[in-house]
């Protein structure tokens, strides 16, 4: 009003018809804010809706588009194929625009079974999991990232029942 900040009323932050936060009281500077880590990857149009106060009408203060990017996840095996009892180290690397993501966790899964984690990413954006307990067969392993968005990578680990250095023979 007349160049002074509006210091009464509340702001509700919404995405479409979904309330993200609020109502939050406007502070002495005429501001209200909120933070969240629950936005999914992609673009989000967020409105700040003012409740109104004496002599000031309610309404939207405008829309802000917040883009949440998904980190890229890569998964590699130290030994593929392997043999039963071999030590296999699976390493997940998370990057965003080529830069290591250092916050968040990675969980290693085979189907719905958790093999390891959730484990915090290190300073290089990596998490490693070592095991010698993979049985003979084909194992579809997922490294699932959760933090600044979500992402995953899948690797097929082959555990050869006859070892990694064998020659099949034919018996006449």
GROMACS .gro file of C-alpha atoms in nm:
model
  172
    1UNK     CA    1   0.000   0.000   0.000
    2UNK     CA    2   0.163   0.323  -0.114
    3UNK     CA    3   0.503   0.149  -0.162
    4UNK     CA    4   0.506  -0.019   0.181
    5UNK     CA    5   0.514  -0.396   0.206
    6UNK     CA    6   0.191  -0.575   0.291
    7UNK     CA    7   0.256  -0.729   0.633
    8UNK     CA    8  -0.073  -0.903   0.701
    9UNK     CA    9  -0.256  -1.194   0.547
   10UNK     CA   10  -0.127  -1.531   0.436
   11UNK     CA   11   0.019  -1.697   0.128
   12UNK     CA   12  -0.068  -2.048   0.015
   13UNK     CA   13   0.168  -2.211  -0.235
   14UNK     CA   14  -0.008  -2.429  -0.492
   15UNK     CA   15   0.063  -2.636  -0.798
   16UNK     CA   16  -0.266  -2.634  -0.986
   17UNK     CA   17  -0.527  -2.725  -0.726
   18UNK     CA   18  -0.278  -2.904  -0.500
   19UNK     CA   19  -0.164  -2.713  -0.192
   20UNK     CA   20   0.212  -2.750  -0.147
   21UNK     CA   21   0.244  -2.532   0.165
   22UNK     CA   22   0.047  -2.290   0.373
   23UNK     CA   23  -0.127  -2.086   0.456
   24UNK     CA   24   0.192  -1.911   0.570
   25UNK     CA   25   0.183  -1.571   0.743
   26UNK     CA   26   0.333  -1.282   0.549
   27UNK     CA   27   0.637  -1.148   0.741
   28UNK     CA   28   0.738  -0.788   0.826
   29UNK     CA   29   0.898  -0.755   0.481
   30UNK     CA   30   0.580  -0.865   0.304
   31UNK     CA   31   0.724  -1.206   0.218
   32UNK     CA   32   0.638  -1.570   0.270
   33UNK     CA   33   0.842  -1.870   0.161
   34UNK     CA   34   0.856  -2.246   0.170
   35UNK     CA   35   1.101  -2.518   0.071
   36UNK     CA   36   1.041  -2.873  -0.037
   37UNK     CA   37   1.233  -3.176  -0.157
   38UNK     CA   38   0.922  -3.361  -0.270
   39UNK     CA   39   0.881  -3.225  -0.624
   40UNK     CA   40   0.920  -3.492  -0.889
   41UNK     CA   41   1.143  -3.450  -1.192
   42UNK     CA   42   1.015  -3.212  -1.458
   43UNK     CA   43   0.856  -2.866  -1.468
   44UNK     CA   44   0.628  -2.740  -1.193
   45UNK     CA   45   0.415  -2.422  -1.218
   46UNK     CA   46   0.386  -2.291  -0.863
   47UNK     CA   47   0.143  -2.015  -0.763
   48UNK     CA   48   0.160  -1.802  -0.450
   49UNK     CA   49  -0.201  -1.722  -0.359
   50UNK     CA   50  -0.258  -1.426  -0.123
   51UNK     CA   51  -0.551  -1.455   0.120
   52UNK     CA   52  -0.622  -1.085   0.134
   53UNK     CA   53  -0.638  -0.846   0.427
   54UNK     CA   54  -0.805  -0.521   0.522
   55UNK     CA   55  -0.826  -0.309   0.208
   56UNK     CA   56  -0.620  -0.550  -0.004
   57UNK     CA   57  -0.788  -0.801  -0.231
   58UNK     CA   58  -0.696  -1.166  -0.241
   59UNK     CA   59  -0.542  -1.319  -0.552
   60UNK     CA   60  -0.242  -1.485  -0.712
   61UNK     CA   61   0.093  -1.311  -0.695
   62UNK     CA   62   0.205  -1.487  -1.012
   63UNK     CA   63   0.336  -1.819  -1.128
   64UNK     CA   64   0.695  -1.939  -1.097
   65UNK     CA   65   0.814  -2.236  -1.302
   66UNK     CA   66   1.047  -2.461  -1.104
   67UNK     CA   67   1.237  -2.721  -1.306
   68UNK     CA   68   1.359  -3.029  -1.122
   69UNK     CA   69   1.625  -3.220  -1.314
   70UNK     CA   70   1.687  -3.590  -1.274
   71UNK     CA   71   2.043  -3.702  -1.212
   72UNK     CA   72   2.188  -3.959  -1.453
   73UNK     CA   73   2.270  -4.290  -1.287
   74UNK     CA   74   2.529  -4.535  -1.423
   75UNK     CA   75   2.594  -4.883  -1.284
   76UNK     CA   76   2.903  -5.097  -1.352
   77UNK     CA   77   3.029  -5.433  -1.230
   78UNK     CA   78   3.392  -5.512  -1.146
   79UNK     CA   79   3.358  -5.867  -1.283
   80UNK     CA   80   3.093  -5.968  -1.534
   81UNK     CA   81   3.054  -6.254  -1.595
   82UNK     CA   82   3.161  -6.397  -1.263
   83UNK     CA   83   3.156  -6.737  -1.091
   84UNK     CA   84   2.983  -6.840  -0.768
   85UNK     CA   85   3.186  -6.712  -0.471
   86UNK     CA   86   3.365  -6.443  -0.674
   87UNK     CA   87   3.381  -6.101  -0.512
   88UNK     CA   88   3.181  -5.863  -0.734
   89UNK     CA   89   3.176  -5.489  -0.670
   90UNK     CA   90   2.884  -5.296  -0.816
   91UNK     CA   91   2.942  -4.921  -0.841
   92UNK     CA   92   2.668  -4.664  -0.901
   93UNK     CA   93   2.766  -4.315  -1.017
   94UNK     CA   94   2.520  -4.024  -1.008
   95UNK     CA   95   2.580  -3.705  -1.209
   96UNK     CA   96   2.380  -3.400  -1.309
   97UNK     CA   97   2.503  -3.224  -1.622
   98UNK     CA   98   2.833  -3.414  -1.588
   99UNK     CA   99   2.893  -3.302  -1.228
  100UNK     CA  100   2.892  -3.560  -0.945
  101UNK     CA  101   2.579  -3.555  -0.729
  102UNK     CA  102   2.700  -3.575  -0.369
  103UNK     CA  103   2.371  -3.571  -0.181
  104UNK     CA  104   2.114  -3.846  -0.172
  105UNK     CA  105   2.129  -4.222  -0.144
  106UNK     CA  106   2.153  -4.532  -0.361
  107UNK     CA  107   1.985  -4.863  -0.291
  108UNK     CA  108   2.092  -5.178  -0.477
  109UNK     CA  109   1.803  -5.412  -0.556
  110UNK     CA  110   1.741  -5.742  -0.729
  111UNK     CA  111   1.375  -5.729  -0.817
  112UNK     CA  112   1.208  -5.608  -0.497
  113UNK     CA  113   1.480  -5.753  -0.272
  114UNK     CA  114   1.720  -5.497  -0.123
  115UNK     CA  115   2.080  -5.613  -0.157
  116UNK     CA  116   2.235  -5.304   0.003
  117UNK     CA  117   2.138  -4.957   0.117
  118UNK     CA  118   2.018  -4.699   0.115
  119UNK     CA  119   2.376  -4.569   0.129
  120UNK     CA  120   2.487  -4.204   0.106
  121UNK     CA  121   2.671  -4.093  -0.206
  122UNK     CA  122   3.038  -4.004  -0.157
  123UNK     CA  123   3.221  -3.688  -0.272
  124UNK     CA  124   3.259  -3.842  -0.621
  125UNK     CA  125   2.886  -3.913  -0.654
  126UNK     CA  126   2.941  -4.286  -0.607
  127UNK     CA  127   2.824  -4.576  -0.394
  128UNK     CA  128   2.985  -4.920  -0.412
  129UNK     CA  129   2.846  -5.253  -0.295
  130UNK     CA  130   3.057  -5.571  -0.284
  131UNK     CA  131   2.928  -5.924  -0.254
  132UNK     CA  132   3.045  -6.283  -0.303
  133UNK     CA  133   2.696  -6.424  -0.242
  134UNK     CA  134   2.552  -6.418  -0.595
  135UNK     CA  135   2.434  -6.763  -0.698
  136UNK     CA  136   2.477  -6.911  -1.045
  137UNK     CA  137   2.241  -6.757  -1.296
  138UNK     CA  138   2.138  -6.420  -1.432
  139UNK     CA  139   2.086  -6.136  -1.183
  140UNK     CA  140   1.913  -5.814  -1.288
  141UNK     CA  141   2.048  -5.553  -1.047
  142UNK     CA  142   1.905  -5.201  -1.009
  143UNK     CA  143   2.081  -4.905  -0.851
  144UNK     CA  144   1.800  -4.673  -0.737
  145UNK     CA  145   1.894  -4.312  -0.656
  146UNK     CA  146   1.684  -4.096  -0.425
  147UNK     CA  147   1.768  -3.739  -0.338
  148UNK     CA  148   1.760  -3.451  -0.587
  149UNK     CA  149   1.482  -3.629  -0.775
  150UNK     CA  150   1.504  -3.999  -0.848
  151UNK     CA  151   1.673  -4.214  -1.107
  152UNK     CA  152   1.799  -4.563  -1.163
  153UNK     CA  153   2.027  -4.781  -1.371
  154UNK     CA  154   1.998  -5.154  -1.441
  155UNK     CA  155   2.277  -5.406  -1.496
  156UNK     CA  156   2.255  -5.775  -1.584
  157UNK     CA  157   2.513  -5.967  -1.380
  158UNK     CA  158   2.586  -6.317  -1.512
  159UNK     CA  159   2.717  -6.572  -1.264
  160UNK     CA  160   2.843  -6.871  -1.462
  161UNK     CA  161   2.800  -7.199  -1.271
  162UNK     CA  162   3.122  -7.339  -1.424
  163UNK     CA  163   3.345  -7.041  -1.353
  164UNK     CA  164   3.467  -6.768  -1.581
  165UNK     CA  165   3.741  -6.966  -1.759
  166UNK     CA  166   3.589  -7.285  -1.887
  167UNK     CA  167   3.569  -7.456  -2.224
  168UNK     CA  168   3.255  -7.650  -2.298
  169UNK     CA  169   3.322  -8.000  -2.425
  170UNK     CA  170   3.116  -8.226  -2.641
  171UNK     CA  171   3.065  -8.586  -2.543
  172UNK     CA  172   3.000  -8.806  -2.845
   0.00000   0.00000   0.00000
